[in-house]
Coordinates of C-alpha atoms in Angstrom, one line a residue:
M209 CA 89.6 -33.5 104.3
S210 CA 90.2 -32.1 107.6
D211 CA 87.7 -32.4 110.3
N212 CA 88.0 -28.8 111.2
P213 CA 84.8 -26.9 110.9
I214 CA 84.4 -24.1 108.5
Q215 CA 83.1 -20.9 110.1
L216 CA 80.7 -19.1 107.8
T217 CA 79.0 -16.0 108.6
A218 CA 75.4 -15.3 108.1
S219 CA 75.9 -12.8 105.4
Q220 CA 77.8 -15.3 103.4
I221 CA 75.2 -17.9 103.8
T222 CA 72.6 -15.4 102.7
S223 CA 74.5 -14.4 99.6
A224 CA 75.2 -18.0 98.8
E225 CA 71.5 -18.8 98.9
E226 CA 70.7 -15.8 96.8
L227 CA 73.3 -16.9 94.3
L228 CA 71.8 -20.4 94.3
A229 CA 68.3 -19.0 93.8
S230 CA 69.4 -16.9 90.9
K231 CA 71.2 -19.9 89.3
D232 CA 68.0 -21.9 89.6
S233 CA 65.9 -19.3 88.0
E234 CA 68.5 -19.0 85.2
I235 CA 68.5 -22.7 84.7
S236 CA 64.7 -22.7 84.5
S237 CA 64.7 -19.9 82.0
L238 CA 67.3 -21.7 79.8
R239 CA 65.3 -24.9 80.1
Q240 CA 62.1 -23.0 79.0
Q241 CA 64.1 -21.5 76.0
L242 CA 65.3 -25.0 75.1
I243 CA 61.7 -26.3 75.1
D244 CA 60.5 -23.3 73.0
G245 CA 63.3 -23.9 70.5
E246 CA 62.4 -27.6 70.3
N247 CA 58.8 -26.7 69.6
S248 CA 59.8 -24.2 66.8
F249 CA 62.1 -26.8 65.3
N250 CA 59.3 -29.4 65.3
A251 CA 56.9 -26.9 63.6
L252 CA 59.5 -26.0 61.0
A253 CA 60.2 -29.7 60.5
D254 CA 56.5 -30.4 59.9
E255 CA 56.3 -27.5 57.5
H256 CA 59.3 -28.7 55.7
N257 CA 57.8 -32.1 55.3
K258 CA 54.6 -30.7 54.0
L259 CA 56.5 -28.6 51.4
A260 CA 58.5 -31.5 50.4
A261 CA 55.4 -33.6 49.9
A262 CA 53.7 -30.8 47.9
L263 CA 56.9 -30.5 45.8
S264 CA 56.8 -34.2 45.1
E265 CA 53.2 -34.0 43.9
K266 CA 54.0 -31.0 41.7
E267 CA 56.9 -32.9 40.2
A268 CA 54.7 -35.9 39.6
E269 CA 52.1 -33.6 37.9
L270 CA 54.8 -31.9 35.8
A271 CA 56.0 -35.3 34.7
R272 CA 52.4 -36.2 33.7
I273 CA 51.9 -33.0 31.8
K274 CA 55.3 -33.5 30.0
Q275 CA 54.3 -37.0 29.1
G276 CA 50.9 -35.7 27.7
L277 CA 52.7 -33.0 25.7
D278 CA 55.0 -35.5 24.2
S279 CA 52.0 -37.8 23.3
E280 CA 50.1 -34.7 21.8
S281 CA 53.2 -33.8 19.8
R282 CA 53.5 -37.2 18.4
H283 CA 49.8 -37.2 17.6
R284 CA 50.1 -33.9 15.8
L285 CA 53.0 -35.1 13.9
E286 CA 51.0 -38.2 12.8
Q287 CA 48.1 -36.0 11.8
A288 CA 50.4 -33.7 9.7
V289 CA 51.8 -36.8 8.0
A290 CA 48.3 -38.2 7.2
Y291 CA 47.2 -34.7 6.0
E292 CA 50.1 -34.5 3.6
Q293 CA 49.3 -38.0 2.4
L294 CA 45.6 -37.1 1.9
K295 CA 46.6 -33.8 0.2
A296 CA 48.7 -35.8 -2.2
E297 CA 45.9 -38.3 -2.9
M298 CA 43.3 -35.4 -3.4
A299 CA 45.7 -33.7 -5.9
M300 CA 46.0 -36.8 -7.8
K301 CA 42.2 -37.3 -7.8
C302 CA 41.6 -33.7 -8.9
E303 CA 43.9 -34.3 -11.8
Q304 CA 41.9 -37.3 -12.8
L305 CA 38.7 -35.5 -12.3
A306 CA 39.8 -32.6 -14.5
V307 CA 40.7 -35.1 -17.3
K308 CA 37.2 -36.7 -17.0
E309 CA 35.5 -33.2 -16.9
A310 CA 37.3 -32.2 -20.1
S311 CA 36.2 -35.3 -21.8
L312 CA 32.7 -34.8 -20.5
Y313 CA 32.5 -31.2 -21.8
K314 CA 33.7 -32.4 -25.1
R315 CA 31.0 -35.0 -25.3
L316 CA 28.4 -32.5 -24.3
M317 CA 29.5 -30.1 -27.0
E318 CA 29.2 -32.8 -29.5
L319 CA 25.7 -33.8 -28.3
Q320 CA 24.5 -30.1 -28.3
T321 CA 25.8 -29.7 -31.9
D322 CA 24.0 -32.7 -33.0
S323 CA 20.7 -31.8 -31.1
S324 CA 20.8 -28.3 -32.5
R325 CA 21.0 -29.6 -36.0
T326 CA 18.2 -32.0 -35.4
E327 CA 15.9 -29.4 -33.7
S328 CA 16.6 -27.1 -36.6
T329 CA 15.5 -29.5 -39.2
F330 CA 12.5 -30.5 -37.0
G331 CA 11.5 -26.9 -36.5
Q332 CA 11.6 -26.1 -40.2
T333 CA 9.5 -29.2 -40.9
S334 CA 6.9 -28.5 -38.1
L335 CA 6.5 -24.7 -39.0
R336 CA 5.6 -25.7 -42.5
N337 CA 2.9 -28.1 -41.3
I338 CA 1.1 -26.1 -38.6
P339 CA -1.6 -23.5 -39.6
K340 CA -0.8 -19.8 -39.6
I341 CA -2.1 -17.7 -36.7
P342 CA -4.7 -15.1 -37.7
S343 CA -3.5 -11.5 -37.7
F344 CA -4.2 -9.3 -34.6
D345 CA -4.2 -5.5 -35.2
G346 CA -4.5 -4.5 -31.4
Q347 CA -8.4 -4.2 -31.2
P348 CA -9.3 -5.1 -27.6
I349 CA -12.7 -6.4 -28.7
S350 CA -11.2 -9.2 -30.7
F351 CA -8.3 -10.1 -28.4
N352 CA -10.1 -12.7 -26.3
R353 CA -11.1 -14.7 -29.4
W354 CA -7.6 -14.4 -30.9
I355 CA -5.7 -15.4 -27.8
F356 CA -8.2 -18.4 -27.4
G357 CA -7.3 -19.5 -30.9
V358 CA -3.5 -19.2 -30.2
D359 CA -3.8 -21.3 -27.0
E360 CA -5.8 -23.9 -28.8
L361 CA -3.2 -24.1 -31.6
F362 CA -0.4 -24.5 -29.1
T363 CA -2.3 -27.2 -27.3
N364 CA -2.8 -29.2 -30.4
Y365 CA 0.9 -28.9 -31.3
P366 CA 2.8 -29.7 -28.0
G367 CA 6.0 -30.2 -29.9
L368 CA 6.6 -26.5 -30.5
I369 CA 9.4 -25.0 -28.6
D370 CA 9.2 -21.6 -26.9
F371 CA 11.0 -19.8 -29.6
Q372 CA 8.7 -21.2 -32.3
K373 CA 5.6 -20.0 -30.4
R374 CA 7.0 -16.5 -30.1
I375 CA 7.9 -16.5 -33.8
L376 CA 4.3 -17.5 -34.7
V377 CA 2.6 -14.9 -32.4
V378 CA 4.9 -12.1 -33.4
D379 CA 4.4 -12.7 -37.1
S380 CA 0.7 -12.4 -36.5
L381 CA 0.8 -8.9 -34.9
K382 CA -0.1 -6.1 -37.1
G383 CA -0.8 -2.3 -36.8
D384 CA -1.0 -1.1 -33.1
A385 CA -0.2 -4.5 -31.7
R386 CA 3.1 -4.6 -33.7
S387 CA 3.9 -1.0 -32.6
W388 CA 3.3 -2.0 -29.0
Y389 CA 5.6 -5.1 -29.4
D390 CA 8.4 -3.0 -30.8
A391 CA 8.2 -0.6 -27.9
E392 CA 7.8 -3.3 -25.1
P393 CA 10.8 -4.0 -22.9
D394 CA 12.8 -7.2 -23.6
G395 CA 12.1 -8.6 -20.2
N396 CA 8.3 -8.7 -20.9
I397 CA 8.7 -10.7 -24.2
D398 CA 11.8 -12.9 -23.7
I399 CA 9.6 -16.1 -23.3
W400 CA 6.2 -17.1 -24.4
D401 CA 4.6 -16.9 -20.9
N402 CA 5.9 -13.4 -20.4
L403 CA 4.7 -12.4 -23.9
R404 CA 1.2 -13.8 -23.3
Q405 CA 0.9 -12.0 -19.9
S406 CA 2.0 -8.7 -21.4
L407 CA -0.5 -9.1 -24.3
S408 CA -3.3 -9.9 -21.9
K409 CA -2.4 -6.9 -19.7
Q410 CA -2.3 -4.5 -22.7
F411 CA -5.3 -5.8 -24.7
G412 CA -7.2 -8.3 -22.6
G413 CA -10.5 -7.0 -21.3
T414 CA -10.6 -5.5 -17.8
E415 CA -6.9 -6.1 -17.3
S416 CA -6.1 -3.3 -19.7
L417 CA -5.5 0.1 -18.1
S418 CA -6.6 2.0 -21.2
M419 CA -9.8 0.0 -21.5
A420 CA -10.4 0.6 -17.7
L421 CA -9.9 4.3 -18.2
D422 CA -12.3 4.3 -21.2
K423 CA -14.9 2.4 -19.2
V424 CA -14.7 5.0 -16.4
Y425 CA -14.9 8.0 -18.7
S426 CA -17.8 6.4 -20.6
M427 CA -20.0 6.2 -17.4
R428 CA -22.0 9.0 -16.0
L429 CA -24.2 9.0 -12.8
T430 CA -27.3 11.3 -13.0
D431 CA -30.4 11.6 -10.8
K432 CA -32.1 9.2 -13.3
S433 CA -29.4 6.6 -13.4
D434 CA -29.5 3.2 -11.8
F435 CA -26.9 3.4 -9.0
N436 CA -26.3 -0.3 -8.6
S437 CA -25.7 -0.7 -12.4
F438 CA -23.4 2.2 -12.5
I439 CA -21.3 1.3 -9.5
Q440 CA -21.0 -2.5 -10.6
Q441 CA -19.6 -1.4 -13.8
V442 CA -17.3 1.5 -12.8
R443 CA -15.9 0.1 -9.5
P444 CA -13.7 -2.7 -11.1
A445 CA -12.4 -0.3 -13.7
I446 CA -11.5 2.3 -11.0
K447 CA -9.8 -0.4 -8.8
I448 CA -7.6 -1.5 -11.8
V449 CA -6.4 2.1 -12.3
T450 CA -6.0 3.2 -8.7
G451 CA -5.3 0.0 -6.8
D452 CA -5.5 0.7 -3.1
N453 CA -5.4 4.5 -3.4
S454 CA -8.8 5.5 -2.1
K455 CA -8.1 9.2 -2.5
L456 CA -7.4 8.9 -6.3
A457 CA -10.4 6.5 -6.6
I458 CA -12.7 9.0 -5.0
V459 CA -11.5 11.8 -7.3
M460 CA -12.1 9.6 -10.4
L461 CA -15.6 8.7 -9.2
R462 CA -16.6 12.3 -8.4
K463 CA -15.6 13.3 -12.0
Q464 CA -18.3 10.9 -13.4
I465 CA -21.1 12.2 -11.0
D466 CA -23.4 14.8 -12.2
T467 CA -23.3 18.3 -10.6
S468 CA -26.9 17.9 -9.3
I469 CA -25.6 15.1 -7.1
R470 CA -22.0 16.0 -6.5
K471 CA -22.9 19.4 -4.9
Y472 CA -24.4 17.6 -2.0
L473 CA -21.3 15.4 -1.4
P474 CA -18.6 17.6 0.3
E475 CA -15.1 16.2 0.5
I476 CA -14.1 14.5 3.8
A477 CA -10.5 14.0 4.8
N478 CA -9.2 10.4 5.1
E479 CA -12.4 8.9 3.7
T480 CA -12.1 5.4 2.1
F481 CA -13.6 4.6 -1.2
E482 CA -16.2 2.3 0.4
Q483 CA -17.3 5.0 2.7
F484 CA -17.8 7.4 -0.1
E485 CA -19.6 4.9 -2.1
Q486 CA -22.1 4.5 0.8
R487 CA -22.6 8.2 1.0
L488 CA -23.1 8.5 -2.7
K489 CA -25.7 5.7 -2.6
A490 CA -27.6 7.3 0.2
Q491 CA -27.6 10.7 -1.6
V492 CA -28.8 9.1 -4.9
N493 CA -31.6 7.3 -3.1
E494 CA -32.7 10.5 -1.4
I495 CA -32.8 12.4 -4.6
Q496 CA -34.6 9.8 -6.5
S497 CA -37.1 9.3 -3.7
K498 CA -38.3 13.0 -4.0
P499 CA -41.3 13.5 -6.3
A500 CA -40.6 14.8 -9.8
R501 CA -41.3 18.5 -10.4
V502 CA -41.3 18.2 -14.2
P503 CA -44.7 17.9 -15.9
V504 CA -45.7 14.5 -17.1
D505 CA -47.3 15.8 -20.4
R506 CA -45.5 18.9 -21.8
Q507 CA -46.8 18.7 -25.3
Y508 CA -48.3 22.1 -25.0
S509 CA -45.5 23.7 -22.9
M510 CA -43.0 26.2 -24.3
E511 CA -39.6 27.5 -23.1
I512 CA -39.7 31.1 -22.0
D513 CA -36.5 32.8 -20.9
P514 CA -36.7 35.2 -18.0
V515 CA -36.2 39.0 -18.6
V516 CA -34.8 41.2 -15.9
A517 CA -36.5 44.6 -15.7
A518 CA -36.9 47.3 -13.1
I519 CA -40.4 48.4 -12.0
K520 CA -41.1 51.5 -10.0
S521 CA -43.9 51.4 -7.5
E522 CA -46.1 54.5 -7.9
D523 CA -49.8 55.2 -7.8
T524 CA -50.6 52.0 -9.8
A525 CA -51.5 48.8 -8.0
P526 CA -48.6 46.4 -7.3
I527 CA -47.8 44.2 -10.2
N528 CA -46.5 40.7 -9.6
A529 CA -44.0 40.0 -12.3
A530 CA -44.5 36.3 -12.0
Q531 CA -48.1 36.3 -13.0
Y532 CA -49.5 35.4 -16.4
S533 CA -52.1 37.6 -18.2
S534 CA -55.4 36.1 -19.0
Q535 CA -54.8 36.7 -22.7
F536 CA -51.5 34.8 -22.5
N537 CA -53.2 31.9 -20.7
S538 CA -56.2 31.7 -23.1
R539 CA -53.9 32.0 -26.1
F540 CA -51.4 29.3 -25.3
Y541 CA -53.6 27.0 -23.1
P542 CA -57.1 26.8 -24.7
A543 CA -57.6 23.2 -23.7
T544 CA -58.3 21.9 -20.2
P545 CA -55.2 20.4 -18.5
R546 CA -55.2 16.6 -18.7
F547 CA -53.8 16.3 -15.1
N548 CA -53.7 18.5 -12.1
S549 CA -53.3 22.2 -12.6
H550 CA -49.9 22.3 -10.8
Q551 CA -48.4 20.6 -13.8
Y552 CA -48.9 23.9 -15.8
R553 CA -47.8 26.3 -13.0
N554 CA -45.9 29.5 -13.7
P555 CA -42.3 28.5 -14.4
F556 CA -41.1 31.9 -13.1
Q557 CA -42.8 31.5 -9.7
R558 CA -40.4 30.5 -6.8
N559 CA -41.2 29.1 -3.5
T560 CA -42.4 31.8 -1.2
K561 CA -41.0 30.1 1.9
P562 CA -37.4 31.1 2.7
H563 CA -34.9 28.3 2.5
S564 CA -33.4 27.7 6.0
R565 CA -31.9 25.0 8.1
E566 CA -35.3 24.2 9.6
N567 CA -37.3 23.4 6.4
T568 CA -34.5 21.7 4.3
T569 CA -34.1 18.0 3.7
M570 CA -30.3 18.2 3.5
T571 CA -28.0 17.1 6.2
K572 CA -26.0 19.6 8.1
A573 CA -22.8 19.2 6.1
Q574 CA -24.7 19.2 2.8
F575 CA -26.7 22.4 3.8
E576 CA -23.5 24.2 4.9
E577 CA -21.8 23.3 1.5
Y578 CA -25.0 24.6 -0.2
V579 CA -24.9 27.9 1.6
R580 CA -21.3 28.4 0.8
N581 CA -21.9 28.0 -2.9
S582 CA -25.2 29.9 -2.9
Q583 CA -25.7 33.5 -3.9
C584 CA -28.1 35.8 -2.0
Y585 CA -31.1 37.2 -3.9
N586 CA -31.0 40.4 -2.0
C587 CA -27.3 41.6 -1.9
G588 CA -25.9 39.3 -4.6
Q589 CA -23.0 38.1 -2.5
K590 CA -22.1 34.4 -2.0
G591 CA -21.9 32.6 1.4
H592 CA -25.3 33.3 2.9
L593 CA -29.0 33.0 2.0
R594 CA -31.7 35.6 1.8
S595 CA -33.4 34.2 4.8
S596 CA -30.4 34.9 7.0
I597 CA -30.5 38.7 6.5
T598 CA -33.1 41.4 7.3
K599 CA -32.4 43.8 4.4
P600 CA -35.4 44.8 2.2
P601 CA -35.4 43.3 -1.2
R602 CA -34.2 45.3 -4.2
S603 CA -36.9 46.6 -6.7
T604 CA -35.5 44.6 -9.6
R605 CA -37.8 41.7 -10.4
F606 CA -38.5 39.1 -13.1
M607 CA -41.2 40.4 -15.3
N608 CA -43.5 38.8 -17.8
P609 CA -42.3 40.4 -21.1
I610 CA -45.8 40.1 -22.7
L611 CA -47.4 41.9 -19.8
S612 CA -44.9 44.6 -19.8
E613 CA -45.4 45.3 -23.5
S614 CA -49.3 45.5 -22.9
L615 CA -48.7 48.0 -19.9
D616 CA -46.5 50.3 -22.2
D617 CA -49.1 50.2 -24.9
G618 CA -51.8 51.3 -22.4
K619 CA -49.7 54.2 -21.2
D620 CA -49.1 55.4 -24.8
K621 CA -52.8 55.4 -25.6
E622 CA -53.6 57.4 -22.5
Q623 CA -51.1 60.0 -23.4

């Protein structure tokens, strides 16, 4: 190298410095890019390692699953083989069982044939030795004694079978009882217990519907009847016929009540039989507690029917048609009354006080029912009483027929 100095200008030096600076910055940028590339590579390498590890785990798990499936397949195959073997054994056992069952049925048929022959012989022998059941013609009054004898007979002969009991009983049925038996459904007479129950229901005391109806229709409640005795006899019979139907029970009971009591018992909707019974008891007690209006001693009394006649009021004095003449009283009642004089009062004379809500002994419902069924003495219409209107009474009155004849005779003599 020569020792001659190189002459550089300032501009060249400046450009060289700038070029050096640009190269340094470029080198720094490339170095940074290289560092970033290395970091990205390292991250991708880590991710690759993780995926490789996960793939290894999945492959190991898949291998385990394949191994489990292989073992399960082998187990299922073993079970199928065992099932086929068991099926073959069961078929062989069923065949053996069928053979044994056939032999058993054959033996049972032989035993049944032998037992039927023995029972037939025994039955013929026993029926000849037992007494004959007395005949029953369907009269309910003799049913209890008859069925007691039948039960006692069967108790003393316990060897009788069900068929023999029914034969003996049916042979003793006569008349209405045999007619009932012929018409009874087979389900009610197929065995002795059913036949006995049907007989008791038809002919046995209070269990018979026909006897219950006869009992109800034979009873009658009047104002002189003993209520307790009546209801104790009629209540069980009505319950047998109607069961739990209170409406039907009340209707049947009302039919057996006398009109003098029934008119004070209006119908009430949704009333139970027990409530109606309490109302009836209270009404009977109220009627029976009132003093009797009939004379105690009527040996001298006579029945006189009322005669309707029109009397015109003129110059003569007013005539009370309900009065007796002195001749009539002296003719038919010469003796002194034994008791108070009110016992021989005029039968045509009515109470002078008007019947109204204030002076009645009825309840409000009973009085309203009484008004609806009553007929007015003034206008003759139903639905109200004479005390509720202000019209004057008609001139028609009840007149003593003997007194009217005496008045007519007096008028003829004056003419």
